[in-house]
Short mmCIF file of C-alpha atoms in Angstrom, two decimals:
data_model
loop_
_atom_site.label_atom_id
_atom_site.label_comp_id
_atom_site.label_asym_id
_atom_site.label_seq_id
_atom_site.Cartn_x
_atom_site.Cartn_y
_atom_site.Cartn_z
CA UNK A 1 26.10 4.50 -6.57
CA UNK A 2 26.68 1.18 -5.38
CA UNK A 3 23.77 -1.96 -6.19
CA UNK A 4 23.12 -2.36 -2.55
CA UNK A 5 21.95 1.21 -1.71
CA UNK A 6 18.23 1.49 -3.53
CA UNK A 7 17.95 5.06 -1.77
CA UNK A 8 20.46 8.09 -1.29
CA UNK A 9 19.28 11.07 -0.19
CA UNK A 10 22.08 13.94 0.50
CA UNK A 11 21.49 17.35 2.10
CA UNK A 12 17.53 17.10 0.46
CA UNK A 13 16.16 20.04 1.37
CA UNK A 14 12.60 21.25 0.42
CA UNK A 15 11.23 24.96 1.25
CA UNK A 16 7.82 26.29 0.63
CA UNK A 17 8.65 29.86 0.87
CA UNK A 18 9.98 30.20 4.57
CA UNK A 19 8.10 26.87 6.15
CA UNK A 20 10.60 23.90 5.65
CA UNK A 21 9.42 20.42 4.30
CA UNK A 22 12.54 19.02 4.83
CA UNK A 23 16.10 20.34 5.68
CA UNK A 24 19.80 18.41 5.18
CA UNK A 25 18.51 14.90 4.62
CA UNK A 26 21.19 12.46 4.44
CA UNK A 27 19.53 9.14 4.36
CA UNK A 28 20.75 5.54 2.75
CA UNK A 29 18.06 2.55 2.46
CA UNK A 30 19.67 -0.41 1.52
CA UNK A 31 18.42 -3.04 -1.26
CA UNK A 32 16.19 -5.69 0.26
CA UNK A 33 15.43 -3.73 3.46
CA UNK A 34 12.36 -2.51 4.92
CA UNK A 35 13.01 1.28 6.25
CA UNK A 36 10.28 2.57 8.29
CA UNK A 37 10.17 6.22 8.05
CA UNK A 38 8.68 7.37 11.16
CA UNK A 39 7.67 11.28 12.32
CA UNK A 40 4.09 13.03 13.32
CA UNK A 41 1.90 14.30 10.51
CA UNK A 42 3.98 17.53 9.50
CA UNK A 43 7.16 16.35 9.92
CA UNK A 44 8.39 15.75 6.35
CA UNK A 45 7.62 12.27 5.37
CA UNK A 46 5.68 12.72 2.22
CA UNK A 47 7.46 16.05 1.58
CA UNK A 48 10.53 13.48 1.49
CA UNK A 49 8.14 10.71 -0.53
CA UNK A 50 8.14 13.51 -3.37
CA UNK A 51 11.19 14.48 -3.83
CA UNK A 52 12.32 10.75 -4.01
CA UNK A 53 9.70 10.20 -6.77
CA UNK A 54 10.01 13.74 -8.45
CA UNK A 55 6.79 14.75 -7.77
CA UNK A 56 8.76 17.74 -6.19
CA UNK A 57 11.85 19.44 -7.14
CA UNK A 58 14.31 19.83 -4.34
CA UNK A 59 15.47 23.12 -3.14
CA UNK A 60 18.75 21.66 -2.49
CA UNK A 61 20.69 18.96 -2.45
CA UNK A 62 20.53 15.26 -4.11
CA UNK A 63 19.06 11.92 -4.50
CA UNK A 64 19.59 8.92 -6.65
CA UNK A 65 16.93 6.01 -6.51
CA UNK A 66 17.67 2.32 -7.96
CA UNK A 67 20.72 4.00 -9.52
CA UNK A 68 18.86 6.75 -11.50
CA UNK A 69 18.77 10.27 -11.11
CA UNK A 70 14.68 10.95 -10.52
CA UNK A 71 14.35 13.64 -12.86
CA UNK A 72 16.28 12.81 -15.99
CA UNK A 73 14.98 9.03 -15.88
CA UNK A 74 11.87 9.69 -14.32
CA UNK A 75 9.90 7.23 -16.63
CA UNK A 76 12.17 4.44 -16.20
CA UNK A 77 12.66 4.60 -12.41
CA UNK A 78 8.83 4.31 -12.05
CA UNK A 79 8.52 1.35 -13.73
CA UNK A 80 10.29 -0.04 -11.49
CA UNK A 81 8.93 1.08 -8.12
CA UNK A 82 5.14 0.36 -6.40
CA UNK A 83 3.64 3.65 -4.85
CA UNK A 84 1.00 4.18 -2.49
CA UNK A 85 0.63 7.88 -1.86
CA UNK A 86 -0.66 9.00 1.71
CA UNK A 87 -3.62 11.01 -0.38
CA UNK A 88 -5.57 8.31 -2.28
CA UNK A 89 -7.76 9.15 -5.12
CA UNK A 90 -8.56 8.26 -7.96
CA UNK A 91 -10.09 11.07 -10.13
CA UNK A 92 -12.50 10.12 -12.75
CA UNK A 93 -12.57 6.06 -12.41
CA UNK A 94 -16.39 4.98 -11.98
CA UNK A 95 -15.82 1.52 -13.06
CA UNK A 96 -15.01 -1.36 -11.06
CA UNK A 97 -11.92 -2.36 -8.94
CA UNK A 98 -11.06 -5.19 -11.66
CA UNK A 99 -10.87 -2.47 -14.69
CA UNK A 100 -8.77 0.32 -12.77
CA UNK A 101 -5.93 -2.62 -11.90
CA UNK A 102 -6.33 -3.74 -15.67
CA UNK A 103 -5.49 -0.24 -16.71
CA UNK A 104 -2.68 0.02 -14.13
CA UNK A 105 -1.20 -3.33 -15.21
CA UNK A 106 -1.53 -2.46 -19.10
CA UNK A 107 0.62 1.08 -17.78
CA UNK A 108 3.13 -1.32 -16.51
CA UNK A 109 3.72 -3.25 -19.51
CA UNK A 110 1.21 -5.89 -18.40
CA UNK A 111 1.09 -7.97 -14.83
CA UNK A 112 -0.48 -11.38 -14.62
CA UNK A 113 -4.21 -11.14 -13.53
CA UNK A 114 -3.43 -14.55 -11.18
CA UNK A 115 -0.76 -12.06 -9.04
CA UNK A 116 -4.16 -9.49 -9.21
CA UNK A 117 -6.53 -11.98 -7.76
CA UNK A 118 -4.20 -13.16 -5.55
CA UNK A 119 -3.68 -9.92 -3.85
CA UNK A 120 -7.16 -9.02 -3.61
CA UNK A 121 -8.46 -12.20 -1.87
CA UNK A 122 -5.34 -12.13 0.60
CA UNK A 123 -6.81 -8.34 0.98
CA UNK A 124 -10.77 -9.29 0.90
CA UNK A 125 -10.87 -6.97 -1.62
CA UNK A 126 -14.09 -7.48 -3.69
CA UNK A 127 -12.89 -6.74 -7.57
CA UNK A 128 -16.67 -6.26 -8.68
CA UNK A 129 -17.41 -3.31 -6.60
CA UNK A 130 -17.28 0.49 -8.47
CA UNK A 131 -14.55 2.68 -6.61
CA UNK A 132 -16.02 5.44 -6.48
CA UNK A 133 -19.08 3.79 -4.05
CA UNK A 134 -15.90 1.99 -1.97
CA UNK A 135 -15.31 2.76 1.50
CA UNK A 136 -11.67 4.59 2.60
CA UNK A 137 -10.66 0.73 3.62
CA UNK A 138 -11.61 -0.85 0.37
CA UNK A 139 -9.84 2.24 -1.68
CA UNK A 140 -7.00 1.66 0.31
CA UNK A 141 -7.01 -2.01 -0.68
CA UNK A 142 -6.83 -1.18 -4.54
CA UNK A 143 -3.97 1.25 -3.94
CA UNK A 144 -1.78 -1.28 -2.17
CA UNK A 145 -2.57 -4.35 -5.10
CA UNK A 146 -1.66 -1.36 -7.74
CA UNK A 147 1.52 -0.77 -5.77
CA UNK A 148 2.23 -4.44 -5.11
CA UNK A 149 0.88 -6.02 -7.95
CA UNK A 150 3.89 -5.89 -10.67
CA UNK A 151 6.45 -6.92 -7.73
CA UNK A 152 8.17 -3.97 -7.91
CA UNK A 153 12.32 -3.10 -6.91
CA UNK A 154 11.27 -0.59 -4.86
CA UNK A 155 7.80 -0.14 -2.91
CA UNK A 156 7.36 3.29 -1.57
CA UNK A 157 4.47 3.48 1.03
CA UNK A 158 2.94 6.78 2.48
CA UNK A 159 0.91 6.16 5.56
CA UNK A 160 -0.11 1.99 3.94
CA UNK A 161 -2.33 1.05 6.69
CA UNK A 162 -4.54 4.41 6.81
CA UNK A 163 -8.33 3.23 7.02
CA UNK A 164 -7.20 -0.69 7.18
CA UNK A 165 -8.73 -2.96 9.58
CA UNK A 166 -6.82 -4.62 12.59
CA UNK A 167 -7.28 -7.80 10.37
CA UNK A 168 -6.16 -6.30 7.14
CA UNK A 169 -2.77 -4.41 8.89
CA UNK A 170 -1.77 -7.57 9.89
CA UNK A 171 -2.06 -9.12 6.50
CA UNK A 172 -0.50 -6.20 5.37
CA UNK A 173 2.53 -6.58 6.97
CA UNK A 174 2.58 -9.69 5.72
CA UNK A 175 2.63 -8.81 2.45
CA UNK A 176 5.84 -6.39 3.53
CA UNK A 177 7.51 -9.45 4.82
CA UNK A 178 6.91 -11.39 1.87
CA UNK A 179 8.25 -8.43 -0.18
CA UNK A 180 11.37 -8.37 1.95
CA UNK A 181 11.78 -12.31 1.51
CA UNK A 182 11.66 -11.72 -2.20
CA UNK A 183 14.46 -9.15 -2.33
CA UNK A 184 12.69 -6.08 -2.75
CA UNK A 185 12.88 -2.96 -0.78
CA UNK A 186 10.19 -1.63 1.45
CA UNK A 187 9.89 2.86 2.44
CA UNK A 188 7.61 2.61 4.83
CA UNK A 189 6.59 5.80 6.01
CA UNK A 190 4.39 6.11 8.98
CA UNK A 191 3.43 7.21 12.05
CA UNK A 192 2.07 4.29 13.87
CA UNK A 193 5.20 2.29 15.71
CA UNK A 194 3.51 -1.06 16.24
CA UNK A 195 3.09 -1.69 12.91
CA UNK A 196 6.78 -0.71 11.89
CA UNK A 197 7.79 -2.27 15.27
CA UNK A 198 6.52 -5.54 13.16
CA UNK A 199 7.58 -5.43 9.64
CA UNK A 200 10.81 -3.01 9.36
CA UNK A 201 14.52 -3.64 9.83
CA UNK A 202 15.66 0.10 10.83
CA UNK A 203 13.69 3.12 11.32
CA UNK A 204 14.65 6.74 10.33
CA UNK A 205 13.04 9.37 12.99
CA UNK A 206 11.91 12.70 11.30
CA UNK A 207 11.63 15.87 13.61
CA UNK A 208 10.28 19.45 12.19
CA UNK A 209 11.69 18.83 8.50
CA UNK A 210 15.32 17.43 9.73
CA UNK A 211 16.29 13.78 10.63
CA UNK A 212 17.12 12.81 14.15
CA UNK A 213 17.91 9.30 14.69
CA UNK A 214 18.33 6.03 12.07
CA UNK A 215 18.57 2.81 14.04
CA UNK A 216 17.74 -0.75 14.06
CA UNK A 217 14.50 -1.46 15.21
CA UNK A 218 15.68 -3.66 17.89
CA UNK A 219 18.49 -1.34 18.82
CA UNK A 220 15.84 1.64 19.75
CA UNK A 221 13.93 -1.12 21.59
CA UNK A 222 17.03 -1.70 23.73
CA UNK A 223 17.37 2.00 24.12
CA UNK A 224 13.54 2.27 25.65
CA UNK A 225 13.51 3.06 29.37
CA UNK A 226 11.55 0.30 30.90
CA UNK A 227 10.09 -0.08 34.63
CA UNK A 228 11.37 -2.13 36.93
CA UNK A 229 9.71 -3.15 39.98
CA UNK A 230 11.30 -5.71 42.48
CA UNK A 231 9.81 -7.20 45.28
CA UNK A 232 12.40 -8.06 48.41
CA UNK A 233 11.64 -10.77 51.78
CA UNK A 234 12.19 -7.54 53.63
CA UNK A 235 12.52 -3.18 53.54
CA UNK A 236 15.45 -1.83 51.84
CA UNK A 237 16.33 1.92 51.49
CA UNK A 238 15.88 3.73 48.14
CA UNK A 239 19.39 5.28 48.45
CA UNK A 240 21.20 1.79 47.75
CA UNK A 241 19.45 2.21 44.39
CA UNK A 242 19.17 5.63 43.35
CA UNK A 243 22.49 6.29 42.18
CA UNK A 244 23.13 3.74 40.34
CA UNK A 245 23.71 3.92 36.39
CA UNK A 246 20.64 4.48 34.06
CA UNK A 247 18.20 4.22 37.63
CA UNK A 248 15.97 7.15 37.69
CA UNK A 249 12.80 7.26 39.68
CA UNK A 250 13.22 5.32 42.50
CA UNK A 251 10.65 4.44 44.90
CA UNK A 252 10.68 2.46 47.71
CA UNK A 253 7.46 1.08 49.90
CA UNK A 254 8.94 -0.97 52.30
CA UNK A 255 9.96 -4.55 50.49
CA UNK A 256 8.59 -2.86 47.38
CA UNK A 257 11.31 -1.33 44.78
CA UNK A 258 9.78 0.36 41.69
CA UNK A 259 12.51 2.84 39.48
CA UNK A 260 12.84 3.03 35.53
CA UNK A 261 16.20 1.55 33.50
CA UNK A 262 17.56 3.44 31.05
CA UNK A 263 19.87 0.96 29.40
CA UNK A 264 21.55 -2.39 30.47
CA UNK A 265 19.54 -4.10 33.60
CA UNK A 266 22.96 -5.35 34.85
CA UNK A 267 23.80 -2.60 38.04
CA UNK A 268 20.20 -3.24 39.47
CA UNK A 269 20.30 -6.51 39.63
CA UNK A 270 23.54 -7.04 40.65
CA UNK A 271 22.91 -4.63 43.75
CA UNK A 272 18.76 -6.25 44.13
CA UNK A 273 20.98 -9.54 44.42
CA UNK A 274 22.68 -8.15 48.20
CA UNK A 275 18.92 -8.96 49.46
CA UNK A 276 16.89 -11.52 49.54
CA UNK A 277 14.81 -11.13 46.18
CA UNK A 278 10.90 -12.29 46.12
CA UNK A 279 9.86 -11.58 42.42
CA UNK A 280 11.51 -9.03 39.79
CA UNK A 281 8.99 -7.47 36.86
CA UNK A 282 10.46 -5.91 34.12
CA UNK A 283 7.65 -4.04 31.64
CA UNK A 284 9.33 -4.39 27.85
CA UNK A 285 10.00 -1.19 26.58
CA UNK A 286 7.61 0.65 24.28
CA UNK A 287 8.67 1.71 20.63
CA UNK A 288 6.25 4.16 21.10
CA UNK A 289 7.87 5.76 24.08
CA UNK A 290 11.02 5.67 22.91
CA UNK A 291 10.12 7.52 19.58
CA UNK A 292 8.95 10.07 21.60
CA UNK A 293 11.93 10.89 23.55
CA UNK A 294 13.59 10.83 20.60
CA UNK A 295 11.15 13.56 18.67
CA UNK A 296 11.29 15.64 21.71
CA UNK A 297 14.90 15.16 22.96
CA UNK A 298 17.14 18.46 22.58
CA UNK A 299 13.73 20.82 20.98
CA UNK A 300 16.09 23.33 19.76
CA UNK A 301 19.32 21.81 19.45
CA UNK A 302 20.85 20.18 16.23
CA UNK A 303 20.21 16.79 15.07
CA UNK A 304 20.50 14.15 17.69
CA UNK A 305 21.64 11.25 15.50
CA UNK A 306 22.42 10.62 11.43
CA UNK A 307 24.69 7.97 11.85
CA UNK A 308 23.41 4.83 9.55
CA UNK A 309 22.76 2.78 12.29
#
C-alpha cells in the first residue's frame, strides 16, 4: 500500500444472514483528506466504520488502514487513529469529564492535559461535570476531545455532530479543518450535507449497502440542477428554450422565463442573449438535492459511479 492512501477498502462486503450491511466496497481515502461518507441511516456507514476498525469481521473482501491489516495489528492501528462511534456510551464511568479523558489519555500512552483543556473550552465543555448526569450534547463533547485529543493519523467519525448545537457544529468543523491543516485524515460519516458541504474535500455516496458515487465536493455541486429564472423587456415563447441542452422545465409567463439547468449555464444564456434581457437569477445548487438524485437515481440498477473522483 502506498503512504498516501490511509484507507483501502476492496470488494468489503458485510452480511447479517440475508440483509446486507455493505456489498463490493471499493473505496480509497487519501492521507491528509477529509472524506465525507454520506448515505441515510441504514445505508452502511457504520456497518463500513466496523469493518475498517475490526469491530466486525468482513464477509468478504479486504481492507488495509494506515498500512496495517486491521485484524492482525489491531492494537497498533488504534493507537494511531481517534474514534467517535455513532452510539456513544460510556458504561460504568460516574466520575467526572476530567477523569474519563485522564484514563483515555493514560490508554494512549499519555496526551498533554494543555491539548485536553484546550479542546474542551473551544467545545464549552465543562470538565467538572459527572457524565453520567451530562446531556446527549455534552457526552458528545467528551467523545470528540477523546477522539481528537492525542492528534491522531487517522480520525474516524460516525455521525460527529449528533446532539451538537448550531454553535458547537460550527466549531466542530473547525476543529476538522484544523485537523486537515495538520496533515491528518478526516472519515466523516454522515448524513447531514451542509456540514460535509463545509469541511470535506470529496464525498463517497452510500445506497442500500453498495457505493454509488465518490466525487469532489465541488464537482457534485456543479452537477446540482439549479433554477433559472430570467426576466426579458418583452414575451418570448417557451419553445426557443425548451430544447436546449440540460433545460428541463420550462415555463414561460409572458417576459417571465423560469426552467431548471442541469449542467453548464452556457446554451441558455447564449440563446436569453437574442432578447433584450432585464435581470437573470440563478438559485446555487443544493448539496442536498443533488445527493438525493444521486441515492435515488437508477433504484434497481447497478452502481451509478465508483470511479475515485
Amino acid at each position: 500500500m502506498t503512504t498516501d492512501i490511509a484507507v483501502r477498502a476492496e470488494e468489503l462486503t458485510k452480511f447479517y444472514g440475508a440483509h446486507r450491511g455493505i456489498e463490493g466496497l471499493d473505496l480509497e481515502v487519501r492521507a491528509g483528506e477529509v472524506l465525507g461518507f454520506l448515505g441515510p441511516n441504514g445505508a452502511g456507514k457504520t456497518t463500513t466504520i466496523r469493518l475498517l476498525l475490526d469491530f466486525l469481521r468482513p464477509t468478504g473482501g479486504r481492507v488495509t488502514v494506515l498500512g496495517l491489516d486491521p485484524r492482525r495489528e489491531k492494537a497498533a492501528l488504534h493507537r494511531r487513529i481517534g474514534y467517535l462511534p455513532g452510539e456513544l456510551a460510556f458504561p460504568g464511568r460516574r466520575g467526572k469529564a476530567a477523569d474519563l479523558l485522564r484514563f483515555f489519555g493514560d490508554a494512549r500512552g499519555g496526551v498533554a492535559w494543555s491539548r485536553v483543556t484546550e479542546l474542551a473550552e473551544r467545545l464549552e465543555l465543562d470538565l467538572s461535570r459527572p457524565v453520567h448526569a451530562m446531556s446527549k450534547g455534552n457526552r458528545q463533547k467528551v467523545g470528540l476531545v477523546q477522539a481528537f485529543m492525542h492528534q491522531p493519523d487517522l480520525l474516524v467519525l460516525d455521525e460527529p455532530t449528533s446532539g451538537l448545537d448550531p454553535l458547537m457544529q460550527q466549531e466542530f468543523l473547525g476543529l476538522v479543518r484544523d485537523a486537515r491543516a495538520a496533515g491528518q485524515t478526516v472519515f466523516m460519516s454522515s448524513h447531514v450535507l451542509a456540514e460535509v458541504q463545509q469541511a470535506a474535500d470529496r464525498v463517497a455516496i452510500v445506497r442500500a449497502g453498495r457505493l454509488a458515487a465518490v466525487e469532489r465536493v465541488e464537482s457534485l455541486g456543479r452537477r446540482a440542477v439549479r433554477t433559472v429564472e430570467i426576466h426579458f423587456a418583452d414575451p418570448v415563447g417557451a419553445a426557443e428554450f425548451a430544447g436546449l441542452p440540460g433545460v428541463a422545465e420550462v415555463r414561460v409567463d409572458g417576459p417571465v422565463l423560469r426552467c431548471t439547468v442541469d449542467g453548464k449555464l452556457d446554451p441558455l444564456v447564449k440563446a436569453a442573449a437574442r432578447h433584450e434581457v432585464i435581470d437573470l437569477l440563478s438559485a446555487e445548487p443544493d448539496l442536498e438535492e443533488t445527493f438525493l438524485s444521486y441515492y435515488y437515481h437508477a433504484e434497481g440498477d447497478p452502481d451509478a459511479a465508483r470511479a475515485g473522483a
